[in-house]
Amino acid sequence: MKGRESAVGKVKDILRKAARDGLWMALSLLPKDENKAVCQSYYGRGYSDSPKAIADELLSRGWKVYWTVKGEAEAATLPPGVTPLRLDSPRAIYHLCTAGVWVDNSRKWAYTQKRGSTCYVQTWHGFPLKRIEGDAQDALPPDYLRAAKKDSRMADLFLSNSRFLTEIYRRAFWYQGDVLEEGFPRNDILARPHPELEEKVRRTLGLPGEKRLLLYAPTFRQAKGLAAYDMDYARCVKALERRFGGEWLILAKLHPNIAEKASQLDLDPQYIVNASGYPDIQELYLACDGLVTDYSSVMFDYLITGKPCFLYVNDLAAYKADRNFTFDIDKLPFPRAEDNGQLEAILLGYDAQEQARRMEAFNREFGLRETGAAARRTVDYLEERRKKG
């Protein structure tokens, strides 16, 4: 009986995929609405990242903006004027096939079809420390590589925050089209203070107003285990209070791939609060007075703020063996610790002038460029393209 049910399930799955693919092919032939944009962030997440910043700019200029979401929780994050589309629904496929613009920060699925005048903006999602795409193809699944190559063929514009990343697009992303090197739109907000957003973070998470905040934002490991997340939060808080004064609290923003496992960590609310569900990490950057991360590209976004940043990497050899790095990790401008004793030491020994000097040298070597106007210039590009027909 189970074998028969399994066979029926496989047939249904084949028919469902055939119907989806046929719908893409048929609807792709329809005329495009050049004033309509369909945006997506991390395969259906809520209103976030660089697509959010671009969507805000599009809205301000009178565009029709749609956003693909996994479900109601993600749809609830959308502001007035942005229309939700359920991921992979016939309605979502219709709007994608008839939109003048797509905006995404991750690769499209391999079955996605782009035809006609649609302009696809690939914002990407970070300055890479670990090897990615063509530089790491031996470590990537074949189906992902096929989808990535197709995505690059479909893309009309990639966004970059540095000379270094632009070179990686050319070398390892199978891409030779236009690149706009003005920064990541998500980081435009970091160009100036936003005290109202700090208040928003504290209000949303129910945080005490008198405590200073440290953001802990590590990346995930390939096996998605938790052994790397053994930071001594109490020891860390006490070191922060000795070095910087005041009372401190840590906000944990775990990578989406492991966020659901946060309950398995010992998060003592006296020292640390789980903020993994907070949708906009840029707002957390603005609210927090410091950052601890590991190999995550969040460090390169946070660098813009000029605030203290520390690296806690207790599995450096293993992580390096998995993907290796795109450059010598010793060039990173932030102090690094490999155990809790070293982490305490670098917190207590933080030197603002030394970090500023190293950040300036890093920016110069890698050509980092964050103009604070990346979203505006991206939409300028789209509107110039639209004028040319």
CSV table of N, CA and C in Angstrom, one decimal, residues 8-156:
chain,number,residue,atom,x,y,z
A,8,VAL,N,1.9,7.1,-6.5
A,8,VAL,CA,0.9,8.2,-6.8
A,8,VAL,C,1.4,9.5,-6.5
A,9,GLY,N,2.1,9.6,-5.4
A,9,GLY,CA,2.7,10.9,-5.0
A,9,GLY,C,3.7,11.4,-6.0
A,10,LYS,N,4.5,10.5,-6.5
A,10,LYS,CA,5.5,10.9,-7.5
A,10,LYS,C,4.9,11.4,-8.8
A,11,VAL,N,3.8,10.7,-9.2
A,11,VAL,CA,3.1,11.1,-10.4
A,11,VAL,C,2.5,12.5,-10.2
A,12,LYS,N,1.9,12.7,-9.0
A,12,LYS,CA,1.3,14.0,-8.8
A,12,LYS,C,2.4,15.1,-8.8
A,13,ASP,N,3.5,14.8,-8.2
A,13,ASP,CA,4.6,15.8,-8.2
A,13,ASP,C,5.1,16.1,-9.6
A,14,ILE,N,5.2,15.1,-10.5
A,14,ILE,CA,5.6,15.3,-11.9
A,14,ILE,C,4.6,16.2,-12.6
A,15,LEU,N,3.3,15.9,-12.4
A,15,LEU,CA,2.2,16.7,-13.0
A,15,LEU,C,2.2,18.1,-12.5
A,16,ARG,N,2.4,18.3,-11.2
A,16,ARG,CA,2.5,19.6,-10.7
A,16,ARG,C,3.6,20.5,-11.2
A,17,LYS,N,4.8,19.8,-11.4
A,17,LYS,CA,5.9,20.5,-11.9
A,17,LYS,C,5.7,20.8,-13.4
A,18,ALA,N,5.1,19.9,-14.1
A,18,ALA,CA,4.8,20.1,-15.6
A,18,ALA,C,3.8,21.3,-15.7
A,19,ALA,N,2.8,21.4,-14.9
A,19,ALA,CA,1.9,22.5,-14.9
A,19,ALA,C,2.5,23.8,-14.6
A,20,ARG,N,3.4,23.8,-13.6
A,20,ARG,CA,4.1,25.0,-13.3
A,20,ARG,C,5.0,25.5,-14.4
A,21,ASP,N,5.8,24.6,-15.0
A,21,ASP,CA,6.7,24.9,-16.1
A,21,ASP,C,5.9,25.4,-17.3
A,22,GLY,N,4.8,24.8,-17.6
A,22,GLY,CA,3.9,25.2,-18.7
A,22,GLY,C,3.4,26.6,-18.5
A,23,LEU,N,3.0,26.9,-17.2
A,23,LEU,CA,2.5,28.2,-16.9
A,23,LEU,C,3.6,29.3,-17.1
A,24,TRP,N,4.8,29.0,-16.7
A,24,TRP,CA,5.9,29.9,-16.9
A,24,TRP,C,6.1,30.2,-18.4
A,25,MET,N,6.1,29.1,-19.2
A,25,MET,CA,6.3,29.3,-20.6
A,25,MET,C,5.2,30.1,-21.3
A,26,ALA,N,4.0,29.8,-20.9
A,26,ALA,CA,2.8,30.5,-21.6
A,26,ALA,C,2.8,32.0,-21.1
A,27,LEU,N,2.9,32.2,-19.8
A,27,LEU,CA,2.7,33.6,-19.3
A,27,LEU,C,3.9,34.5,-19.7
A,28,SER,N,5.1,33.9,-20.0
A,28,SER,CA,6.2,34.7,-20.3
A,28,SER,C,6.0,35.4,-21.7
A,29,LEU,N,5.1,34.9,-22.5
A,29,LEU,CA,4.8,35.5,-23.8
A,29,LEU,C,3.9,36.8,-23.7
A,30,LEU,N,3.4,37.0,-22.5
A,30,LEU,CA,2.5,38.2,-22.3
A,30,LEU,C,3.3,39.5,-22.3
A,31,PRO,N,2.6,40.6,-22.7
A,31,PRO,CA,3.3,41.9,-22.6
A,31,PRO,C,3.8,42.3,-21.2
A,32,LYS,N,4.8,43.1,-21.1
A,32,LYS,CA,5.4,43.5,-19.8
A,32,LYS,C,4.8,44.8,-19.4
A,33,ASP,N,4.6,45.0,-18.1
A,33,ASP,CA,4.2,46.2,-17.5
A,33,ASP,C,5.5,46.8,-17.0
A,34,GLU,N,6.1,47.8,-17.8
A,34,GLU,CA,7.4,48.3,-17.5
A,34,GLU,C,7.5,49.1,-16.2
A,35,ASN,N,6.3,49.4,-15.6
A,35,ASN,CA,6.3,50.2,-14.3
A,35,ASN,C,6.0,49.2,-13.1
A,36,LYS,N,6.1,47.9,-13.3
A,36,LYS,CA,5.9,47.0,-12.3
A,36,LYS,C,7.1,46.2,-11.9
A,37,ALA,N,7.4,46.1,-10.6
A,37,ALA,CA,8.6,45.4,-10.1
A,37,ALA,C,8.1,44.3,-9.1
A,38,VAL,N,8.7,43.1,-9.3
A,38,VAL,CA,8.5,42.0,-8.3
A,38,VAL,C,9.8,41.7,-7.6
A,39,CYS,N,9.8,41.9,-6.3
A,39,CYS,CA,11.0,41.7,-5.4
A,39,CYS,C,10.9,40.5,-4.6
A,40,GLN,N,12.1,40.0,-4.2
A,40,GLN,CA,12.1,38.8,-3.3
A,40,GLN,C,13.4,38.9,-2.5
A,41,SER,N,13.4,38.4,-1.3
A,41,SER,CA,14.5,38.3,-0.4
A,41,SER,C,14.7,36.9,0.2
A,42,TYR,N,15.8,36.3,0.0
A,42,TYR,CA,16.1,35.0,0.5
A,42,TYR,C,15.0,34.0,0.4
A,43,TYR,N,14.5,33.8,-0.9
A,43,TYR,CA,13.6,32.7,-1.2
A,43,TYR,C,12.2,32.9,-0.4
A,44,GLY,N,11.7,34.1,-0.3
A,44,GLY,CA,10.4,34.3,0.3
A,44,GLY,C,10.4,34.8,1.7
A,45,ARG,N,11.5,35.3,2.1
A,45,ARG,CA,11.5,35.9,3.5
A,45,ARG,C,10.7,37.2,3.4
A,46,GLY,N,10.5,37.8,4.6
A,46,GLY,CA,9.7,39.1,4.6
A,46,GLY,C,10.5,40.3,4.1
A,47,TYR,N,10.0,41.5,4.4
A,47,TYR,CA,10.5,42.7,3.8
A,47,TYR,C,11.9,43.0,4.4
A,48,SER,N,13.0,42.8,3.6
A,48,SER,CA,14.3,42.8,4.2
A,48,SER,C,15.4,43.0,3.1
A,49,ASP,N,16.6,43.3,3.6
A,49,ASP,CA,17.8,43.3,2.9
A,49,ASP,C,17.8,44.4,1.7
A,50,SER,N,18.7,44.2,0.7
A,50,SER,CA,18.7,45.2,-0.3
A,50,SER,C,17.5,45.3,-1.2
A,51,PRO,N,16.7,44.2,-1.4
A,51,PRO,CA,15.5,44.4,-2.1
A,51,PRO,C,14.5,45.3,-1.4
A,52,LYS,N,14.5,45.3,-0.1
A,52,LYS,CA,13.6,46.2,0.7
A,52,LYS,C,14.0,47.7,0.4
A,53,ALA,N,15.3,48.0,0.4
A,53,ALA,CA,15.7,49.4,0.2
A,53,ALA,C,15.4,49.8,-1.2
A,54,ILE,N,15.5,48.9,-2.2
A,54,ILE,CA,15.1,49.3,-3.6
A,54,ILE,C,13.6,49.4,-3.7
A,55,ALA,N,12.9,48.5,-3.1
A,55,ALA,CA,11.4,48.6,-3.1
A,55,ALA,C,10.9,49.9,-2.5
A,56,ASP,N,11.5,50.4,-1.4
A,56,ASP,CA,11.2,51.7,-0.9
A,56,ASP,C,11.4,52.8,-1.9
A,57,GLU,N,12.5,52.8,-2.6
A,57,GLU,CA,12.8,53.8,-3.6
A,57,GLU,C,11.9,53.7,-4.7
A,58,LEU,N,11.5,52.5,-5.2
A,58,LEU,CA,10.6,52.3,-6.3
A,58,LEU,C,9.2,52.9,-5.9
A,59,LEU,N,8.8,52.6,-4.7
A,59,LEU,CA,7.5,53.1,-4.2
A,59,LEU,C,7.4,54.6,-4.2
A,60,SER,N,8.6,55.2,-3.7
A,60,SER,CA,8.6,56.7,-3.7
A,60,SER,C,8.5,57.4,-5.0
A,61,ARG,N,8.8,56.6,-6.1
A,61,ARG,CA,8.7,57.1,-7.4
A,61,ARG,C,7.5,56.7,-8.2
A,62,GLY,N,6.6,56.0,-7.5
A,62,GLY,CA,5.3,55.7,-8.1
A,62,GLY,C,5.3,54.4,-8.9
A,63,TRP,N,6.2,53.5,-8.6
A,63,TRP,CA,6.2,52.2,-9.3
A,63,TRP,C,5.2,51.3,-8.5
A,64,LYS,N,4.7,50.3,-9.2
A,64,LYS,CA,3.9,49.2,-8.6
A,64,LYS,C,4.9,48.1,-8.1
A,65,VAL,N,4.8,47.8,-6.8
A,65,VAL,CA,5.7,46.9,-6.2
A,65,VAL,C,5.0,45.7,-5.6
A,66,TYR,N,5.5,44.5,-6.0
A,66,TYR,CA,5.0,43.2,-5.5
A,66,TYR,C,6.2,42.5,-4.8
A,67,TRP,N,5.8,41.6,-3.8
A,67,TRP,CA,6.8,41.0,-3.0
A,67,TRP,C,6.4,39.5,-2.8
A,68,THR,N,7.3,38.6,-3.2
A,68,THR,CA,7.0,37.2,-3.0
A,68,THR,C,7.3,36.7,-1.6
A,69,VAL,N,6.4,36.0,-1.0
A,69,VAL,CA,6.5,35.6,0.4
A,69,VAL,C,6.2,34.1,0.6
A,70,LYS,N,6.7,33.5,1.7
A,70,LYS,CA,6.4,32.1,2.0
A,70,LYS,C,5.0,32.0,2.5
A,71,GLY,N,4.6,32.9,3.4
A,71,GLY,CA,3.3,32.8,4.0
A,71,GLY,C,2.8,34.1,4.7
A,72,GLU,N,1.9,34.0,5.6
A,72,GLU,CA,1.2,35.1,6.2
A,72,GLU,C,2.2,35.9,7.1
A,73,ALA,N,3.1,35.2,7.8
A,73,ALA,CA,4.0,35.9,8.7
A,73,ALA,C,4.9,36.8,7.9
A,74,GLU,N,5.4,36.4,6.7
A,74,GLU,CA,6.3,37.2,5.9
A,74,GLU,C,5.5,38.4,5.3
A,75,ALA,N,4.2,38.1,4.9
A,75,ALA,CA,3.4,39.1,4.3
A,75,ALA,C,3.1,40.2,5.2
A,76,ALA,N,3.0,39.9,6.5
A,76,ALA,CA,2.7,40.9,7.6
A,76,ALA,C,3.8,41.9,7.7
A,77,THR,N,5.0,41.6,7.2
A,77,THR,CA,6.1,42.6,7.3
A,77,THR,C,6.1,43.7,6.2
A,78,LEU,N,5.2,43.5,5.2
A,78,LEU,CA,5.3,44.4,4.1
A,78,LEU,C,4.6,45.7,4.4
A,79,PRO,N,5.1,46.9,4.0
A,79,PRO,CA,4.5,48.1,4.2
A,79,PRO,C,3.3,48.4,3.3
A,80,PRO,N,2.5,49.4,3.6
A,80,PRO,CA,1.4,49.8,2.6
A,80,PRO,C,2.0,50.1,1.3
A,81,GLY,N,1.3,49.6,0.2
A,81,GLY,CA,1.8,49.9,-1.1
A,81,GLY,C,2.5,48.7,-1.8
A,82,VAL,N,3.0,47.8,-0.9
A,82,VAL,CA,3.7,46.6,-1.5
A,82,VAL,C,2.7,45.4,-1.4
A,83,THR,N,2.4,44.8,-2.5
A,83,THR,CA,1.5,43.7,-2.6
A,83,THR,C,2.1,42.3,-2.5
A,84,PRO,N,1.7,41.5,-1.5
A,84,PRO,CA,2.3,40.2,-1.3
A,84,PRO,C,1.8,39.2,-2.4
A,85,LEU,N,2.7,38.3,-2.8
A,85,LEU,CA,2.4,37.2,-3.7
A,85,LEU,C,2.9,35.9,-3.1
A,86,ARG,N,2.1,34.9,-3.0
A,86,ARG,CA,2.5,33.7,-2.4
A,86,ARG,C,3.5,33.0,-3.3
A,87,LEU,N,4.7,32.6,-2.8
A,87,LEU,CA,5.8,32.0,-3.5
A,87,LEU,C,5.3,30.9,-4.4
A,88,ASP,N,5.6,30.9,-5.7
A,88,ASP,CA,5.3,29.9,-6.7
A,88,ASP,C,3.8,29.7,-7.0
A,89,SER,N,3.0,30.6,-6.5
A,89,SER,CA,1.6,30.5,-6.8
A,89,SER,C,1.4,30.9,-8.3
A,90,PRO,N,0.3,30.5,-8.9
A,90,PRO,CA,0.0,31.0,-10.3
A,90,PRO,C,0.0,32.5,-10.4
A,91,ARG,N,-0.5,33.2,-9.3
A,91,ARG,CA,-0.6,34.7,-9.3
A,91,ARG,C,0.9,35.2,-9.3
A,92,ALA,N,1.7,34.6,-8.5
A,92,ALA,CA,3.1,35.1,-8.4
A,92,ALA,C,3.8,34.9,-9.8
A,93,ILE,N,3.6,33.8,-10.4
A,93,ILE,CA,4.2,33.5,-11.7
A,93,ILE,C,3.7,34.5,-12.8
A,94,TYR,N,2.4,34.8,-12.7
A,94,TYR,CA,1.8,35.8,-13.6
A,94,TYR,C,2.5,37.1,-13.5
A,95,HIS,N,2.7,37.6,-12.3
A,95,HIS,CA,3.3,38.9,-12.1
A,95,HIS,C,4.8,38.9,-12.4
A,96,LEU,N,5.5,37.8,-12.1
A,96,LEU,CA,6.9,37.7,-12.5
A,96,LEU,C,7.0,37.8,-14.0
A,97,CYS,N,6.1,37.1,-14.7
A,97,CYS,CA,6.2,37.0,-16.2
A,97,CYS,C,5.8,38.3,-16.9
A,98,THR,N,5.1,39.1,-16.2
A,98,THR,CA,4.6,40.4,-16.8
A,98,THR,C,5.3,41.6,-16.2
A,99,ALA,N,6.2,41.4,-15.3
A,99,ALA,CA,6.9,42.6,-14.7
A,99,ALA,C,8.0,43.2,-15.5
A,100,GLY,N,8.2,44.5,-15.4
A,100,GLY,CA,9.3,45.1,-16.1
A,100,GLY,C,10.6,44.9,-15.4
A,101,VAL,N,10.5,44.7,-14.0
A,101,VAL,CA,11.7,44.5,-13.2
A,101,VAL,C,11.6,43.4,-12.2
A,102,TRP,N,12.7,42.6,-12.0
A,102,TRP,CA,12.8,41.7,-10.9
A,102,TRP,C,13.9,42.2,-10.0
A,103,VAL,N,13.8,42.1,-8.7
A,103,VAL,CA,14.9,42.4,-7.8
A,103,VAL,C,15.0,41.2,-6.8
A,104,ASP,N,16.2,40.6,-6.7
A,104,ASP,CA,16.4,39.5,-5.8
A,104,ASP,C,17.8,39.6,-5.2
A,105,ASN,N,18.0,38.9,-4.0
A,105,ASN,CA,19.3,38.9,-3.4
A,105,ASN,C,19.9,37.5,-3.4
A,106,SER,N,19.2,36.5,-3.9
A,106,SER,CA,19.6,35.1,-4.0
A,106,SER,C,19.3,34.6,-5.4
A,107,ARG,N,19.8,33.4,-5.7
A,107,ARG,CA,19.6,32.8,-7.0
A,107,ARG,C,18.2,32.4,-7.2
A,108,LYS,N,17.7,32.6,-8.4
A,108,LYS,CA,16.4,32.1,-8.8
A,108,LYS,C,16.4,30.6,-9.0
A,109,TRP,N,15.2,30.0,-8.7
A,109,TRP,CA,15.2,28.5,-9.0
A,109,TRP,C,15.4,28.2,-10.5
A,110,ALA,N,15.9,27.1,-10.7
A,110,ALA,CA,16.2,26.7,-12.1
A,110,ALA,C,15.1,26.7,-13.1
A,111,TYR,N,13.8,26.5,-12.6
A,111,TYR,CA,12.7,26.6,-13.5
A,111,TYR,C,12.2,28.0,-13.9
A,112,THR,N,12.8,29.0,-13.3
A,112,THR,CA,12.4,30.4,-13.6
A,112,THR,C,12.7,30.7,-15.0
A,113,GLN,N,11.7,31.4,-15.7
A,113,GLN,CA,11.9,31.8,-17.1
A,113,GLN,C,11.8,33.3,-17.2
A,114,LYS,N,12.8,33.9,-17.8
A,114,LYS,CA,12.8,35.3,-18.1
A,114,LYS,C,12.9,35.5,-19.6
A,115,ARG,N,11.8,36.2,-20.1
A,115,ARG,CA,11.8,36.5,-21.5
A,115,ARG,C,11.4,38.0,-21.7
A,116,GLY,N,11.8,38.5,-22.9
A,116,GLY,CA,11.4,39.8,-23.3
A,116,GLY,C,12.2,40.9,-22.6
A,117,SER,N,11.6,42.0,-22.2
A,117,SER,CA,12.3,43.2,-21.8
A,117,SER,C,12.5,43.3,-20.3
A,118,THR,N,12.0,42.3,-19.5
A,118,THR,CA,12.2,42.3,-18.1
A,118,THR,C,13.7,42.5,-17.7
A,119,CYS,N,13.9,43.5,-16.8
A,119,CYS,CA,15.3,43.7,-16.3
A,119,CYS,C,15.4,43.1,-14.9
A,120,TYR,N,16.4,42.2,-14.8
A,120,TYR,CA,16.6,41.5,-13.6
A,120,TYR,C,17.8,42.0,-12.8
A,121,VAL,N,17.5,42.6,-11.6
A,121,VAL,CA,18.6,43.2,-10.8
A,121,VAL,C,18.9,42.1,-9.7
A,122,GLN,N,20.1,41.6,-9.7
A,122,GLN,CA,20.6,40.7,-8.7
A,122,GLN,C,21.5,41.5,-7.7
A,123,THR,N,20.9,41.7,-6.5
A,123,THR,CA,21.6,42.6,-5.5
A,123,THR,C,22.8,41.8,-4.8
A,124,TRP,N,22.7,40.5,-4.8
A,124,TRP,CA,23.6,39.6,-4.0
A,124,TRP,C,23.4,40.0,-2.5
A,125,HIS,N,24.1,39.3,-1.6
A,125,HIS,CA,23.8,39.4,-0.2
A,125,HIS,C,25.1,39.5,0.7
A,126,GLY,N,26.2,40.0,0.1
A,126,GLY,CA,27.3,40.2,1.0
A,126,GLY,C,28.7,40.1,0.4
A,127,PHE,N,29.6,40.9,1.0
A,127,PHE,CA,31.0,40.8,0.6
A,127,PHE,C,31.6,39.5,1.1
A,128,PRO,N,32.2,38.7,0.2
A,128,PRO,CA,32.5,37.3,0.6
A,128,PRO,C,33.8,37.1,1.3
A,129,LEU,N,33.8,36.5,2.4
A,129,LEU,CA,35.0,36.0,3.1
A,129,LEU,C,35.3,34.6,2.6
A,130,LYS,N,34.3,33.7,2.7
A,130,LYS,CA,34.6,32.3,2.2
A,130,LYS,C,34.4,32.3,0.7
A,131,ARG,N,35.0,31.3,0.1
A,131,ARG,CA,34.9,31.1,-1.4
A,131,ARG,C,33.4,30.7,-1.7
A,132,ILE,N,33.0,31.3,-2.8
A,132,ILE,CA,31.6,31.1,-3.3
A,132,ILE,C,31.5,30.8,-4.8
A,133,GLU,N,30.4,30.3,-5.2
A,133,GLU,CA,30.0,30.1,-6.6
A,133,GLU,C,31.1,29.4,-7.3
A,134,GLY,N,31.6,29.9,-8.4
A,134,GLY,CA,32.6,29.2,-9.2
A,134,GLY,C,33.9,28.9,-8.5
A,135,ASP,N,34.2,29.7,-7.5
A,135,ASP,CA,35.5,29.5,-6.7
A,135,ASP,C,35.3,28.3,-5.8
A,136,ALA,N,34.1,27.9,-5.5
A,136,ALA,CA,33.8,26.8,-4.6
A,136,ALA,C,33.0,25.7,-5.2
A,137,GLN,N,33.0,25.6,-6.5
A,137,GLN,CA,32.1,24.7,-7.2
A,137,GLN,C,32.2,23.2,-6.8
A,138,ASP,N,33.4,22.8,-6.3
A,138,ASP,CA,33.6,21.4,-5.9
A,138,ASP,C,32.8,21.1,-4.6
A,139,ALA,N,32.5,22.2,-3.8
A,139,ALA,CA,31.8,22.0,-2.6
A,139,ALA,C,30.3,22.3,-2.7
A,140,LEU,N,29.8,22.6,-3.9
A,140,LEU,CA,28.4,23.0,-4.1
A,140,LEU,C,27.6,21.9,-4.9
A,141,PRO,N,26.4,21.7,-4.6
A,141,PRO,CA,25.6,20.6,-5.3
A,141,PRO,C,25.4,21.0,-6.7
A,142,PRO,N,25.4,20.0,-7.6
A,142,PRO,CA,25.3,20.2,-9.0
A,142,PRO,C,24.0,21.0,-9.4
A,143,ASP,N,22.9,20.7,-8.7
A,143,ASP,CA,21.6,21.4,-9.1
A,143,ASP,C,21.7,22.9,-8.7
A,144,TYR,N,22.5,23.2,-7.6
A,144,TYR,CA,22.7,24.6,-7.3
A,144,TYR,C,23.5,25.3,-8.4
A,145,LEU,N,24.6,24.6,-8.8
A,145,LEU,CA,25.4,25.2,-9.8
A,145,LEU,C,24.7,25.5,-11.1
A,146,ARG,N,23.8,24.5,-11.5
A,146,ARG,CA,23.0,24.8,-12.7
A,146,ARG,C,22.1,26.0,-12.6
A,147,ALA,N,21.5,26.1,-11.4
A,147,ALA,CA,20.6,27.2,-11.2
A,147,ALA,C,21.4,28.5,-11.1
A,148,ALA,N,22.6,28.5,-10.5
A,148,ALA,CA,23.4,29.7,-10.4
A,148,ALA,C,23.8,30.2,-11.8
A,149,LYS,N,24.2,29.3,-12.6
A,149,LYS,CA,24.7,29.7,-14.0
A,149,LYS,C,23.5,30.2,-14.8
A,150,LYS,N,22.4,29.6,-14.7
A,150,LYS,CA,21.2,30.2,-15.4
A,150,LYS,C,20.8,31.5,-14.8
A,151,ASP,N,20.9,31.7,-13.5
A,151,ASP,CA,20.6,33.0,-12.9
A,151,ASP,C,21.5,34.1,-13.4
A,152,SER,N,22.7,33.8,-13.5
A,152,SER,CA,23.7,34.8,-14.1
A,152,SER,C,23.4,35.1,-15.5
A,153,ARG,N,23.0,34.1,-16.3
A,153,ARG,CA,22.6,34.4,-17.7
A,153,ARG,C,21.4,35.3,-17.8
A,154,MET,N,20.4,35.1,-16.8
A,154,MET,CA,19.2,35.9,-16.9
A,154,MET,C,19.5,37.4,-16.3
A,155,ALA,N,20.4,37.5,-15.5
A,155,ALA,CA,20.6,38.8,-14.8
A,155,ALA,C,21.1,39.9,-15.8
A,156,ASP,N,20.6,41.1,-15.6
A,156,ASP,CA,21.0,42.3,-16.4
A,156,ASP,C,21.9,43.2,-15.6
